[in-house]
């Protein structure tokens, strides 16, 4: 089967991000960071729903109890199924915002925070527990992005976009903070900036290269083993979805561009024919 790329969800998102395939509802949750919009769409039926938040939103995932949890400019926000705000934890200082976020197998929400101007070293990785307690597990980052775990849960991956690095850590049982930080890959400027990513069932990493117009496929050792050229300059993140988890949904952005008629920048794209499946996305445990 040949690789095919289509527009799954037509949109004009400024910075589309954080795709999350909900296997229970067969809907795709994703956000537009700069417009503060949380999308919840059925890409097969093209049934769409959107919640407008009065703030920047880096990522959002469904909760086990219904509704969503969002990583916002101020910290974390609890959102009811009808879209109203239930509670907020505002703890980030002025000039810092949340960026990408994802849940682990324990239902904890891991979110990277960065300076609005990407000032080096001001970023950190925060964890929101299902009981709404928070911890800081990593500091000294610049733009934490693209986080995920290996299929066996033994390795944690994190991208620092401005440093153009893919980091890897060991996961210690019964310990929250990952250890043994190491640079698994460094990306030259010619490939663009590493942004959001996902890990497939085989353990390979799929990384959206902002400004590079491609999705890179890396082995667990950090070697580039394949790539998919995209019809947009700014793919921002990706996640496997569909009934068989074999569709790679790719969010894109049009911020800073002047897209012409028919340009899919800002839409969500679907890549099929990759002959690989993803892992189920994890809801927040609260």
Coordinates of C-alpha atoms in Angstrom, one line a residue:
X1 CA 0.0 0.0 0.0
X2 CA 1.4 3.4 -1.0
X3 CA 1.7 6.2 1.4
X4 CA -1.2 8.7 1.0
X5 CA -1.7 12.1 2.6
X6 CA -5.2 13.7 2.7
X7 CA -6.8 16.5 4.6
X8 CA -8.7 14.9 7.5
X9 CA -10.0 18.0 9.1
X10 CA -9.9 21.3 7.1
X11 CA -9.0 24.3 9.2
X12 CA -7.0 27.5 9.4
X13 CA -5.4 26.9 12.8
X14 CA -2.6 29.4 13.6
X15 CA -0.7 26.7 15.5
X16 CA -2.5 23.3 15.5
X17 CA -1.0 21.0 18.2
X18 CA -1.5 18.1 20.5
X19 CA -3.5 15.5 18.5
X20 CA -5.1 12.8 20.8
X21 CA -7.1 9.9 19.3
X22 CA -9.8 8.8 21.7
X23 CA -10.5 5.2 21.0
X24 CA -13.7 5.1 23.0
X25 CA -15.4 7.9 21.1
X26 CA -13.4 7.6 17.9
X27 CA -12.8 11.3 18.0
X28 CA -9.7 13.4 17.6
X29 CA -8.9 16.0 20.2
X30 CA -6.5 18.7 19.3
X31 CA -5.8 22.4 20.0
X32 CA -4.9 25.7 18.3
X33 CA -2.5 27.2 20.8
X34 CA -2.6 30.8 19.9
X35 CA -6.4 31.1 19.4
X36 CA -7.1 29.1 22.6
X37 CA -9.4 26.6 20.8
X38 CA -9.9 23.0 21.9
X39 CA -11.2 20.9 19.0
X40 CA -13.0 17.6 19.4
X41 CA -13.7 16.2 16.0
X42 CA -14.9 13.0 14.2
X43 CA -12.7 13.0 11.1
X44 CA -14.7 10.2 9.5
X45 CA -18.1 11.9 9.6
X46 CA -16.5 15.4 9.6
X47 CA -18.6 16.2 12.7
X48 CA -16.9 19.0 14.6
X49 CA -17.0 20.6 18.0
X50 CA -14.9 23.4 19.4
X51 CA -14.5 25.0 22.9
X52 CA -13.1 28.5 23.0
X53 CA -10.8 29.1 26.0
X54 CA -9.9 32.7 27.1
X55 CA -6.2 31.8 27.2
X56 CA -3.4 30.1 25.3
X57 CA -3.8 26.3 25.4
X58 CA -0.8 24.1 24.7
X59 CA -2.5 20.7 24.8
X60 CA -5.6 19.0 26.2
X61 CA -6.6 15.4 26.7
X62 CA -9.9 13.8 27.7
X63 CA -10.5 12.8 31.4
X64 CA -11.6 9.4 32.6
X65 CA -14.5 11.2 34.4
X66 CA -15.5 13.1 31.3
X67 CA -14.5 16.5 29.9
X68 CA -10.9 17.5 29.4
X69 CA -7.8 18.6 31.3
X70 CA -5.8 21.4 29.5
X71 CA -2.3 22.8 29.8
X72 CA -2.8 26.5 29.5
X73 CA -0.8 29.7 29.8
X74 CA -1.4 29.9 33.5
X75 CA -1.0 26.2 34.5
X76 CA -3.7 23.5 34.4
X77 CA -7.4 23.8 33.7
X78 CA -10.3 21.3 34.4
X79 CA -12.9 21.5 31.7
X80 CA -16.4 20.0 32.0
X81 CA -18.0 18.0 29.1
X82 CA -20.1 21.0 28.1
X83 CA -17.0 23.2 27.9
X84 CA -17.3 25.2 31.1
X85 CA -14.3 25.6 33.4
X86 CA -14.5 23.5 36.6
X87 CA -11.2 24.4 38.3
X88 CA -7.8 26.0 37.5
X89 CA -4.4 25.7 38.9
X90 CA -2.6 29.0 38.1
X91 CA 1.0 28.8 39.2
X92 CA 3.2 29.7 36.2
X93 CA 4.9 33.1 36.5
X94 CA 4.4 35.9 34.0
X95 CA 6.0 35.2 30.7
X96 CA 5.9 31.5 31.0
X97 CA 3.3 29.2 29.4
X98 CA 2.5 25.6 29.0
X99 CA 3.4 23.9 25.7
X100 CA 3.0 20.2 24.8
X101 CA 1.5 17.6 27.2
X102 CA 0.6 13.9 27.4
X103 CA -0.6 11.4 29.9
X104 CA 1.4 8.4 31.1
X105 CA 0.1 4.9 31.9
X106 CA -0.8 6.0 35.5
X107 CA -3.1 8.7 34.1
X108 CA -0.8 11.6 35.1
X109 CA -0.6 14.6 32.8
X110 CA 2.9 15.6 31.9
X111 CA 3.3 19.1 30.5
X112 CA 6.3 21.1 29.4
X113 CA 6.4 24.9 30.2
X114 CA 8.5 27.4 28.3
X115 CA 9.2 31.2 28.2
X116 CA 7.0 33.0 25.7
X117 CA 10.2 34.2 24.0
X118 CA 11.9 30.8 24.4
X119 CA 14.6 32.2 26.7
X120 CA 17.1 29.4 27.3
X121 CA 16.9 27.4 30.5
X122 CA 13.5 28.8 31.8
X123 CA 11.5 25.8 30.7
X124 CA 10.4 22.9 33.0
X125 CA 8.5 19.7 33.0
X126 CA 5.4 19.6 35.3
X127 CA 3.2 16.6 36.2
X128 CA -0.4 16.9 37.2
X129 CA -1.6 13.9 39.2
X130 CA -5.2 12.6 39.0
X131 CA -5.8 14.1 42.5
X132 CA -4.8 17.5 41.1
X133 CA -1.4 17.6 43.0
X134 CA 1.4 19.0 40.9
X135 CA 5.2 18.2 40.8
X136 CA 8.1 19.7 38.9
X137 CA 10.3 16.8 37.6
X138 CA 12.7 18.5 35.2
X139 CA 14.1 22.1 35.0
X140 CA 16.7 24.0 32.9
X141 CA 14.9 23.2 29.6
X142 CA 14.1 25.8 26.9
X143 CA 11.1 24.6 24.9
X144 CA 10.0 21.2 26.1
X145 CA 7.9 19.5 23.5
X146 CA 7.0 16.1 21.9
X147 CA 7.0 13.8 24.9
X148 CA 6.2 10.1 25.0
X149 CA 7.2 6.7 26.4
X150 CA 8.5 3.5 24.9
X151 CA 6.0 0.7 24.5
X152 CA 7.4 -1.1 27.7
X153 CA 7.3 2.2 29.6
X154 CA 11.0 1.9 30.5
X155 CA 12.2 4.9 28.5
X156 CA 10.8 8.5 28.5
X157 CA 11.4 10.7 25.5
X158 CA 11.3 14.5 25.4
X159 CA 12.1 17.0 22.7
X160 CA 13.7 20.3 23.4
X161 CA 12.8 22.2 20.3
X162 CA 15.1 25.2 20.4
X163 CA 18.1 23.0 21.2
X164 CA 17.1 20.7 18.3
X165 CA 17.5 17.7 20.6
X166 CA 15.6 14.5 21.3
X167 CA 16.3 13.5 24.9
X168 CA 15.9 10.1 26.5
X169 CA 15.6 9.1 30.1
X170 CA 15.3 5.9 32.1
X171 CA 12.0 5.4 34.0
X172 CA 12.6 4.0 37.5
X173 CA 9.7 2.0 39.0
X174 CA 7.9 3.8 41.9
X175 CA 9.8 7.0 41.1
X176 CA 8.2 10.0 39.4
X177 CA 11.2 11.8 37.9
X178 CA 13.0 10.1 35.1
X179 CA 16.8 9.6 35.3
X180 CA 20.0 9.2 33.2
X181 CA 19.2 12.1 30.9
X182 CA 21.0 11.7 27.5
X183 CA 20.8 13.3 24.0
X184 CA 19.5 10.6 21.7
X185 CA 19.6 12.7 18.5
X186 CA 20.5 16.2 17.4
X187 CA 18.9 17.6 14.3
X188 CA 20.6 19.9 11.8
X189 CA 18.9 23.1 10.8
X190 CA 18.3 21.7 7.3
X191 CA 15.7 19.3 8.8
X192 CA 13.8 22.0 10.7
X193 CA 12.9 22.1 14.4
X194 CA 11.8 18.9 16.1
X195 CA 8.3 19.5 17.5
X196 CA 5.6 17.1 18.6
X197 CA 5.9 13.3 18.3
X198 CA 4.4 9.9 19.0
X199 CA 5.8 6.4 19.5
X200 CA 4.4 3.5 17.5
X201 CA 3.8 -0.1 18.7
X202 CA 7.3 -1.2 17.4
X203 CA 9.0 1.5 19.5
X204 CA 9.9 3.8 16.7
X205 CA 9.5 7.6 17.1
X206 CA 7.6 9.8 14.6
X207 CA 8.6 13.4 14.9
X208 CA 7.0 16.5 13.2
X209 CA 9.7 18.8 11.9
X210 CA 8.5 22.4 12.1
X211 CA 9.9 24.4 9.1
X212 CA 11.2 21.2 7.6
X213 CA 8.0 20.0 5.9
X214 CA 8.4 16.4 7.0
X215 CA 7.8 13.7 9.6
X216 CA 10.9 11.8 10.6
X217 CA 10.8 8.2 11.8
X218 CA 13.6 7.4 14.3
X219 CA 14.6 4.1 15.8
X220 CA 14.7 3.7 19.6
X221 CA 18.4 4.3 19.3
X222 CA 17.9 7.7 17.7
X223 CA 18.8 6.8 14.1
X224 CA 16.7 8.2 11.3
X225 CA 15.1 5.2 9.5
X226 CA 12.5 6.9 7.4
X227 CA 10.7 10.1 6.6
X228 CA 7.4 11.3 5.1
X229 CA 7.4 14.5 3.1
X230 CA 4.4 16.7 4.0
X231 CA 2.5 19.2 1.8
X232 CA 3.0 21.9 4.4
X233 CA 6.0 23.7 5.8
X234 CA 5.0 23.5 9.5
X235 CA 3.8 20.1 10.6
X236 CA 3.6 20.5 14.4
X237 CA 2.7 17.2 16.0
X238 CA 1.3 13.7 15.2
X239 CA -0.6 10.8 16.7
X240 CA -1.8 7.5 15.5
X241 CA -5.5 7.0 15.3
X242 CA -8.4 5.4 13.4
X243 CA -10.1 2.1 14.4
X244 CA -6.9 0.1 13.8
X245 CA -4.5 2.9 15.0
X246 CA -2.8 2.9 11.6
X247 CA -3.6 6.4 10.5
X248 CA -1.1 9.1 11.4
X249 CA -2.9 12.3 12.2
X250 CA -0.7 15.4 11.7
X251 CA -1.5 18.8 13.1
X252 CA -0.1 21.8 11.1
X253 CA 0.3 25.6 11.5
X254 CA -0.1 28.6 9.3
X255 CA 1.3 31.2 11.8
X256 CA 4.0 33.3 10.0
X257 CA 3.1 32.0 6.6
X258 CA 1.1 33.5 3.7
X259 CA -0.7 30.4 2.5
X260 CA -2.4 30.6 -0.9
X261 CA -5.8 29.1 -2.0
X262 CA -6.0 25.4 -1.3
X263 CA -2.9 25.4 0.9
X264 CA -3.7 22.9 3.8
X265 CA -1.6 24.7 6.3
X266 CA -3.6 24.9 9.5
X267 CA -5.5 21.7 8.8
X268 CA -5.1 18.2 10.3
X269 CA -3.7 15.8 7.8
X270 CA -4.1 12.0 7.7
X271 CA -1.2 9.8 6.5
X272 CA -2.1 6.2 5.6
X273 CA -0.2 3.3 4.1
X274 CA 2.7 3.4 6.7
X275 CA 2.3 -0.3 7.5
X276 CA 2.7 0.4 11.2
X277 CA 0.3 0.9 14.1
X278 CA 0.4 3.3 17.1
X279 CA -0.3 2.8 20.7
X280 CA -3.6 3.7 22.4
X281 CA -3.6 7.3 23.8
X282 CA -4.1 7.6 27.6
X283 CA -6.8 9.6 29.3
X284 CA -6.2 11.7 32.4
X285 CA -7.0 9.7 35.5
X286 CA -9.0 12.4 37.2

